[in-house]
CSV table of C-alpha atoms in Angstrom, one decimal:
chain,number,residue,atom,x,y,z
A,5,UNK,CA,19.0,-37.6,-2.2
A,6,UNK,CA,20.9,-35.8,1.2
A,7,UNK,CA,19.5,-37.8,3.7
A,8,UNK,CA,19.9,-36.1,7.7
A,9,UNK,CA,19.0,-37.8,11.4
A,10,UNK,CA,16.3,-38.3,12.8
A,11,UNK,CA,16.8,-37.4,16.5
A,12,UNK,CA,15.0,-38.9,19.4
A,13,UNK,CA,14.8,-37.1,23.1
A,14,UNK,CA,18.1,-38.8,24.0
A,15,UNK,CA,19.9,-38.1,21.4
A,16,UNK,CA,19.8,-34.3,22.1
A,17,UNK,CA,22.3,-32.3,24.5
A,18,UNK,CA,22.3,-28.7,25.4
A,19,UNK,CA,24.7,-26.9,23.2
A,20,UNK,CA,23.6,-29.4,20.3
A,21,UNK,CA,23.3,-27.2,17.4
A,22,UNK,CA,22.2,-27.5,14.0
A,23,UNK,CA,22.4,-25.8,10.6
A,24,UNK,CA,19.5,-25.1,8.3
A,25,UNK,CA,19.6,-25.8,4.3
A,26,UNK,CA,19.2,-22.3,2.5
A,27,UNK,CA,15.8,-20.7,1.3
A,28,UNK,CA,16.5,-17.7,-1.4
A,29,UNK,CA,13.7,-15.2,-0.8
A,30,UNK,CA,12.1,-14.0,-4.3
A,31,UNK,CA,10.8,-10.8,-5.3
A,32,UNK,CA,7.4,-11.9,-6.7
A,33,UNK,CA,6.9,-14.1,-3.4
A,34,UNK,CA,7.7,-11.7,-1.0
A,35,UNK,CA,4.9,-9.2,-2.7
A,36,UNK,CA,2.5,-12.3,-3.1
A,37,UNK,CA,2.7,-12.9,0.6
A,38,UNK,CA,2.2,-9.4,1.4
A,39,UNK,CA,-1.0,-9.0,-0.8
A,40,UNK,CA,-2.2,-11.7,1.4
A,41,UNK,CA,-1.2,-11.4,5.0
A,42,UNK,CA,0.4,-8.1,5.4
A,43,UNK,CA,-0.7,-5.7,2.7
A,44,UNK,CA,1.4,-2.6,3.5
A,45,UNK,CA,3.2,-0.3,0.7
A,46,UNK,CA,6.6,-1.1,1.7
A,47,UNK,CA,5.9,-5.0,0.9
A,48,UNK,CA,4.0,-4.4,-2.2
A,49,UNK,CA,6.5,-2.2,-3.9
A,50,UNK,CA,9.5,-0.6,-4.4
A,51,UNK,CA,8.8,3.1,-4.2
A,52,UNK,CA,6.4,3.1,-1.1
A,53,UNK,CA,9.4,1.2,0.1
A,54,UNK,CA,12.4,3.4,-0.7
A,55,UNK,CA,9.9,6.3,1.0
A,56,UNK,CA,9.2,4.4,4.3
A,57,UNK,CA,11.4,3.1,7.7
A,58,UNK,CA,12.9,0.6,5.2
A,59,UNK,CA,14.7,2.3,2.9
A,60,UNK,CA,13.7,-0.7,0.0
A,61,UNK,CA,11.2,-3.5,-0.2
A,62,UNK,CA,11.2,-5.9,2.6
A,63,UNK,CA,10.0,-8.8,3.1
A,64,UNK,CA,6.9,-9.3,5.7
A,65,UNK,CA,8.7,-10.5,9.0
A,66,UNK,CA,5.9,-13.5,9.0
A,67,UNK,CA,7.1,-14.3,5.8
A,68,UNK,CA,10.8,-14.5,6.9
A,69,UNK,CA,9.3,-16.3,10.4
A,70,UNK,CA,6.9,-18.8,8.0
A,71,UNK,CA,10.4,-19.1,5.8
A,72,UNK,CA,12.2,-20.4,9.4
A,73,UNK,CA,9.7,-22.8,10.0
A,74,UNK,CA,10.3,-24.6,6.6
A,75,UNK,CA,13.8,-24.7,6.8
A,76,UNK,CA,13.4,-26.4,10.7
A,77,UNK,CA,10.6,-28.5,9.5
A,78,UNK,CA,12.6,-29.6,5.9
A,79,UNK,CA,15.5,-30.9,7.5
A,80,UNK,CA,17.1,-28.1,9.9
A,81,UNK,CA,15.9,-29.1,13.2
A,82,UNK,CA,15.3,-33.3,12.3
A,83,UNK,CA,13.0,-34.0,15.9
A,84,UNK,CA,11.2,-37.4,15.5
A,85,UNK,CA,8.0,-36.0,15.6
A,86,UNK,CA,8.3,-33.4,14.6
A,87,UNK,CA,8.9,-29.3,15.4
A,88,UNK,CA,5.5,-28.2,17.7
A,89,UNK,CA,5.7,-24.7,18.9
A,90,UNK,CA,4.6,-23.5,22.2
A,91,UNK,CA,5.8,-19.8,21.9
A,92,UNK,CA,8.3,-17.9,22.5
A,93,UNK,CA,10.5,-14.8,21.7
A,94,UNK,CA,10.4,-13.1,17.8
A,95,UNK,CA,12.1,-10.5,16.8
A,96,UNK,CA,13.2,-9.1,13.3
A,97,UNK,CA,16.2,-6.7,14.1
A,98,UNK,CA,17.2,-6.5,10.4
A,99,UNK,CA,14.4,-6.6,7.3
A,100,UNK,CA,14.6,-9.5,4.9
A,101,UNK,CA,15.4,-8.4,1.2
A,102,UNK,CA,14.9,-9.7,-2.5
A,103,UNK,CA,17.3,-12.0,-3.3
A,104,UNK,CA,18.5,-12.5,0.5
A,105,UNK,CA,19.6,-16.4,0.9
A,106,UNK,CA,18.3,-17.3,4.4
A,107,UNK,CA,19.6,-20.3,7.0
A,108,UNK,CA,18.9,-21.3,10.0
A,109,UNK,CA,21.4,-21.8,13.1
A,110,UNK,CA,19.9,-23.5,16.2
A,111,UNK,CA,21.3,-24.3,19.2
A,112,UNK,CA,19.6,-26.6,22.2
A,113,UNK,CA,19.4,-24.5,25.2
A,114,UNK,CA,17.8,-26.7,27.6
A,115,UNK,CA,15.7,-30.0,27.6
A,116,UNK,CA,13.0,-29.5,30.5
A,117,UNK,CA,10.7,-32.7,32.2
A,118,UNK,CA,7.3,-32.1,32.8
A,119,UNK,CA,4.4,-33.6,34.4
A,120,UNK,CA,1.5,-33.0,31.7
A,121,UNK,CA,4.1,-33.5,28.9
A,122,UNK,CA,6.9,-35.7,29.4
A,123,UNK,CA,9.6,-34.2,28.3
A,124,UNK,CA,9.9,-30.5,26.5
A,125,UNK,CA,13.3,-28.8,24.6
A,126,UNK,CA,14.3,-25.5,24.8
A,127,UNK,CA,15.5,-24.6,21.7
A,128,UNK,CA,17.6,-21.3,20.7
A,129,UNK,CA,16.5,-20.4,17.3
A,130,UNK,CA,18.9,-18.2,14.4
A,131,UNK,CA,18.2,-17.2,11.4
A,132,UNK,CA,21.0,-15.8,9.3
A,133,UNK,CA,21.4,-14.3,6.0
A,134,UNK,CA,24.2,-14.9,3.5
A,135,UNK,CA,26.4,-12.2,5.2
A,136,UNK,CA,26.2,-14.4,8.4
A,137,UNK,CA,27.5,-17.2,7.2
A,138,UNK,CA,30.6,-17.6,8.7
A,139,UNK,CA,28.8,-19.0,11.7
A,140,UNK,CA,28.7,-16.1,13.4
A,141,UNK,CA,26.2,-15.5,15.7
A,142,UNK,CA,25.9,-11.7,16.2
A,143,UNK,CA,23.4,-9.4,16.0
A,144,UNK,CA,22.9,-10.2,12.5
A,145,UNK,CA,20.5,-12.1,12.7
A,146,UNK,CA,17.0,-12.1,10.7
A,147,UNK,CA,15.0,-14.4,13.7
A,148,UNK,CA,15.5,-14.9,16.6
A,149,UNK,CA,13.1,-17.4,19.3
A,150,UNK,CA,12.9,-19.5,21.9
A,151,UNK,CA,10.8,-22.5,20.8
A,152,UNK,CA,9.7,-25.0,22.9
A,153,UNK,CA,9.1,-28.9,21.0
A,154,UNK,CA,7.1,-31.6,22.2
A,155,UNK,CA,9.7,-34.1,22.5
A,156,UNK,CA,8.0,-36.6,24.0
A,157,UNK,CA,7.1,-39.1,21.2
A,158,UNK,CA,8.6,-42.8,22.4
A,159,UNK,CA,11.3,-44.7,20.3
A,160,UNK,CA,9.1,-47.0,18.8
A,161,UNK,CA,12.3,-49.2,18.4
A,162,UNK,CA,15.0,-50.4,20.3
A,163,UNK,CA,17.8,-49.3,17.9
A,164,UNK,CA,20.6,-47.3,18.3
A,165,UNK,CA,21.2,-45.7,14.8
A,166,UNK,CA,19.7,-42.7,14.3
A,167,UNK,CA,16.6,-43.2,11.8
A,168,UNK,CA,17.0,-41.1,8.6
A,169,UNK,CA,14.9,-39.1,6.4
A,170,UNK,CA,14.7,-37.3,2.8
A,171,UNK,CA,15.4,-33.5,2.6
A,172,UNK,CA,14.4,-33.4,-1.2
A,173,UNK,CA,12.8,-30.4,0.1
A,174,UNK,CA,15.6,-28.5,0.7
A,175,UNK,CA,16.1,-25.3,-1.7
B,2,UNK,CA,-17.6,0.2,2.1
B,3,UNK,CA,-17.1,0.4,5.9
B,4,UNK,CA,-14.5,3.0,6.5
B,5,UNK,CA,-11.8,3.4,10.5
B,6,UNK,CA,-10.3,5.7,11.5
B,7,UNK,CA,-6.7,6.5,11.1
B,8,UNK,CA,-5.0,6.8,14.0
B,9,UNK,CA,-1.8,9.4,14.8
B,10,UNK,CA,0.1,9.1,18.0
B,11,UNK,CA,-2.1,11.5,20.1
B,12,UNK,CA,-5.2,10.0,19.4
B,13,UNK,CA,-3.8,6.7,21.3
B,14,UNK,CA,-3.9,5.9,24.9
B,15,UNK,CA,-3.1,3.0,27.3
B,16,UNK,CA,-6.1,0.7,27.7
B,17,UNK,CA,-7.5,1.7,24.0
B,18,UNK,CA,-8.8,-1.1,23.0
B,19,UNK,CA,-9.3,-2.3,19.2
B,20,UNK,CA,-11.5,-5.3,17.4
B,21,UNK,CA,-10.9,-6.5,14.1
B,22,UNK,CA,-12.5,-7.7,11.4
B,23,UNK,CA,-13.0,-11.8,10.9
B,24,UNK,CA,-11.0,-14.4,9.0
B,25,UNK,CA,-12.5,-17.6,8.1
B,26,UNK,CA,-9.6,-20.2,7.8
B,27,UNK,CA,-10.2,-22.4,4.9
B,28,UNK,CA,-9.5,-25.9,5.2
B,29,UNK,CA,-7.4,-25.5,1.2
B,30,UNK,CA,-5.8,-23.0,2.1
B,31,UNK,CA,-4.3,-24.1,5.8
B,32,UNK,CA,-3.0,-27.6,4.0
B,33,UNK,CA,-1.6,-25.1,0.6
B,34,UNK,CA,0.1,-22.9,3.4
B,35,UNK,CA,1.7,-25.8,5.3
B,36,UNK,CA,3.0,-27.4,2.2
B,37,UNK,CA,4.7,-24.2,1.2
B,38,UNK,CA,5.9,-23.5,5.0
B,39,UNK,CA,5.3,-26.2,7.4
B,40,UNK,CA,5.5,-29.5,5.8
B,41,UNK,CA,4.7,-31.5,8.7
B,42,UNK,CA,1.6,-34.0,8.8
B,43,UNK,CA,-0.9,-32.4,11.2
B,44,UNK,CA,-1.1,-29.8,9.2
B,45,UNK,CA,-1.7,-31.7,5.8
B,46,UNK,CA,-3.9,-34.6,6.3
B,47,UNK,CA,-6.8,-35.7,8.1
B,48,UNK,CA,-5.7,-39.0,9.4
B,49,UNK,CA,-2.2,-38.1,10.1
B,50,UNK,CA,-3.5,-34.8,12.0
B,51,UNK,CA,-6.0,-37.2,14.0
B,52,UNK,CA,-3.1,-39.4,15.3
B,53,UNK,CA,-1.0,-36.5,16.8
B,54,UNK,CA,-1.1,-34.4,19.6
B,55,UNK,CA,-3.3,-32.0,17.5
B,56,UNK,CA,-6.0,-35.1,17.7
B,57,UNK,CA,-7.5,-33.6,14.1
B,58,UNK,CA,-6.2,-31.2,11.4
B,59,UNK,CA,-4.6,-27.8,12.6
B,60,UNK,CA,-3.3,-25.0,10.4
B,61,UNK,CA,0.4,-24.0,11.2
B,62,UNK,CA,0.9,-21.2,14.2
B,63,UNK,CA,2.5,-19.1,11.4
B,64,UNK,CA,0.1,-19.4,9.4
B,65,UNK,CA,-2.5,-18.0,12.0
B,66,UNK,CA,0.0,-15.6,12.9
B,67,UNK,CA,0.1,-14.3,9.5
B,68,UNK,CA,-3.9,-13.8,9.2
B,69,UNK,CA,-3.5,-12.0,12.5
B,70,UNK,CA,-1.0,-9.6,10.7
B,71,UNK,CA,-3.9,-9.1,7.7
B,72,UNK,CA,-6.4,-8.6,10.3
B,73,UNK,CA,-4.4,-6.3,11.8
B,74,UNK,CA,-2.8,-4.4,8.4
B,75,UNK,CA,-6.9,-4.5,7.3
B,76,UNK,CA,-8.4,-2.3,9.8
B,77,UNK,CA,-7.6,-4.2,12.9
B,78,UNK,CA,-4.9,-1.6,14.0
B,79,UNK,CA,-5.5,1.4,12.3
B,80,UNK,CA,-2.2,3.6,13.1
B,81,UNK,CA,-1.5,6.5,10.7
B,82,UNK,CA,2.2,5.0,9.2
B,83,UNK,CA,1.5,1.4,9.4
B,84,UNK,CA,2.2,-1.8,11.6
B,85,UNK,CA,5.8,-2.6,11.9
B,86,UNK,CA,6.5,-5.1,14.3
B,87,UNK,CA,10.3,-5.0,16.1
B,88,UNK,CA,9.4,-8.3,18.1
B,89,UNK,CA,7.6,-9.6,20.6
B,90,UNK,CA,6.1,-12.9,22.0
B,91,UNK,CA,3.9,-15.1,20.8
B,92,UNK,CA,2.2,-18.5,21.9
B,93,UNK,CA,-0.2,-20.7,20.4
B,94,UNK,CA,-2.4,-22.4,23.4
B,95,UNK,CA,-5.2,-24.2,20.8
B,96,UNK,CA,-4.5,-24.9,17.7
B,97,UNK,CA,-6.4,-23.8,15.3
B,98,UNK,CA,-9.3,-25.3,13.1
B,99,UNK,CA,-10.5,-25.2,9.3
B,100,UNK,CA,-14.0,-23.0,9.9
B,101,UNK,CA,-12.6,-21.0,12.6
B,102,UNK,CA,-13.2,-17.6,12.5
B,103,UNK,CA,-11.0,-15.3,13.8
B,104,UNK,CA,-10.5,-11.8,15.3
B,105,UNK,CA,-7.8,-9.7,16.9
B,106,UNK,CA,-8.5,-7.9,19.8
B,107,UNK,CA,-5.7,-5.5,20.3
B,108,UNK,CA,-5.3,-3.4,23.8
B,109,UNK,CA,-2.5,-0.6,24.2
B,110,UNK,CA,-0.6,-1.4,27.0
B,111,UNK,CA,2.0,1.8,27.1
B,112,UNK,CA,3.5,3.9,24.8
B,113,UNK,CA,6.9,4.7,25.0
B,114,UNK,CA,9.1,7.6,23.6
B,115,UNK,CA,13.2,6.8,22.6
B,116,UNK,CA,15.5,9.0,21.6
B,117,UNK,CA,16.2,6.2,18.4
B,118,UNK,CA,12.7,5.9,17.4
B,119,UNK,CA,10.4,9.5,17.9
B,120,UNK,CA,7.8,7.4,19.8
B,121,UNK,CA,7.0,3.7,20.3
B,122,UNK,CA,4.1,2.2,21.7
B,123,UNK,CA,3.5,-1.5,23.5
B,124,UNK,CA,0.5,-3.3,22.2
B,125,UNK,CA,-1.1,-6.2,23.8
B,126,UNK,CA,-2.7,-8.3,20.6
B,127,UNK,CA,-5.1,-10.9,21.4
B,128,UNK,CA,-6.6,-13.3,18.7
B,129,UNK,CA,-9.8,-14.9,19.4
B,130,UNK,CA,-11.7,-17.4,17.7
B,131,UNK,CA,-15.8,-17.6,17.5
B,132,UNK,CA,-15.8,-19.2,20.6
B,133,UNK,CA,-14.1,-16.2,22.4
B,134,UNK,CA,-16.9,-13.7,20.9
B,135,UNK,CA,-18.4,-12.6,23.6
B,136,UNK,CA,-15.2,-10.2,24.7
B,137,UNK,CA,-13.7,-12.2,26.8
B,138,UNK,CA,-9.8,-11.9,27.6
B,139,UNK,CA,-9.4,-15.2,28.3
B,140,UNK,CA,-7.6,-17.9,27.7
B,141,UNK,CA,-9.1,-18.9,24.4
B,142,UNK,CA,-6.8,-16.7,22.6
B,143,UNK,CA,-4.9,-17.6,19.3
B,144,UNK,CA,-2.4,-15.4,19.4
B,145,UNK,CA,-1.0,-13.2,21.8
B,146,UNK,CA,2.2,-10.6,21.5
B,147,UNK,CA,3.3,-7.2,22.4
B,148,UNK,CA,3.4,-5.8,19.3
B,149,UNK,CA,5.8,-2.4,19.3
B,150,UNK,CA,4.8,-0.4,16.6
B,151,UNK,CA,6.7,2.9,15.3
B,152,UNK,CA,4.3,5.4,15.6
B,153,UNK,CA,6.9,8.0,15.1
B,154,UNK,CA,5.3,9.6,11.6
B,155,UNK,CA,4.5,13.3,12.3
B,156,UNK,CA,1.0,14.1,11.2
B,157,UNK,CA,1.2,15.9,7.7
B,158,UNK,CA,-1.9,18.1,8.7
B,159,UNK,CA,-3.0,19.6,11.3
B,160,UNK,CA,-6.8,18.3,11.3
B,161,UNK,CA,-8.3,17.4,14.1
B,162,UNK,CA,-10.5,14.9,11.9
B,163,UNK,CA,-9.1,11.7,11.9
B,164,UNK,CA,-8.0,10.3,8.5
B,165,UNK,CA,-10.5,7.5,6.8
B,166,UNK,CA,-9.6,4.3,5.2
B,167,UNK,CA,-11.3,1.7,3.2
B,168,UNK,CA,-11.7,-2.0,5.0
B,169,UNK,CA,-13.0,-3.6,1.8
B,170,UNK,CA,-9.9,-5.7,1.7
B,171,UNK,CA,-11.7,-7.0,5.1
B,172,UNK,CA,-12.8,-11.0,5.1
């Protein structure tokens, strides 16, 4: 089992970046998620798709933003307790296709104090697909945020190796 | 069956305001949707959720985000060619609870012409639970984004009538 980090306030820098495992998006799911969340014709199927701004079925940009969060969550963005959005930016510039293998690139943009929360993270969020993967960090990207973690759970130990956990989870 | 009104570009104006139908999020279904997108344990398990910073069990933000979406796609945001986010922020002030019922109350802020993209329009989205029922644009919201939807499809008509739709699909 590929074990990864598990990071702790300190152990975080801006321009710290990390790379996501891969999630393949499936055909069947992506119509699925649709039929529950976002039932419009160019999710459900191929030739409302072809006929709409899409040119082809796409994936429902929640399902690509719900597939981001599992790969931060599963191993991508390994915060001791864990990955608690406040907000931020979305965007989808490109849609998310069958059969598209997604990633996600992040990069630490700041780490801010505050008073009623003791320490916050700014966190630049990518997500690319598998014409990205060079490490490019262009416009190609499928998702795009600023999301702010609650950072501000205590070691419980005194120890200076970094505390590891599973990513069976991992596609 | 309830039917809305379809909506073409000259039927909208800033300050138009919108009110969905309701969602009851199901305590299954917020821990099925976590283990599928956001594996972390406040949103699978009582006693894990009580220990957190969520102090009892809260469904993922994309998870709420996505009902928003359905709320929307189902009669929430009737607009003649569909709901096609290109971005936008969102934040997620409370969390979210099984047996919450929400709404989205939706409020055009402007509505933009490009020369890309025919006509866009901004649209202030709102997400309230049953504590927020009483109209209020306050801070109780679940969800909040500027939502800018192409709005560019030419009517294929000319009726003055607008279109109807079926909201069976609505919870």
């Amino acid at each position: 089992m590929a074990e990864v980090a598990v990071l702790y306030l300190d152990d975080l820098y801006a321009g710290q970046r990390f790379t996501s495992g891969t999630y393949l998006m499936d055909e069947t799911r992506i119509k699925e998620f649709a039929l529950e969340f976002d039932p419009q014709p160019f999710h459900l199927g191929e030739s409302a798709a072809q006929a709409s701004v899409f040119k082809g079925l796409a994936a429902s940009g929640w399902h690509t933003a719900a597939v981001a969060m599992r790969l931060l969550v599963t191993g991508g963005l390994p915060f001791v307790n864990g990955i608690v959005g406040l907000g931020g930016e979305i965007s989808w510039p490109p849609p998310t296709r069958p059969g598209d293998l997604l990633r996600v690139e992040s990069e630490i943009v700041e780490i801010t104090p505050s008073r009623s929360k003791p320490q916050q993270g700014v966190v630049t969020v990518r997500m690319l697909n598998q014409n990205g993967e060079a490490f490019t960090f262009s416009t190609r990207r499928f998702w795009y945020g600023n999301v702010r973690c609650d950072l501000s759970a205590p070691r419980k130990e005194m120890e200076h190796a970094p505390r590891k956990i599973g990513t069976s989870q991992l596609a």
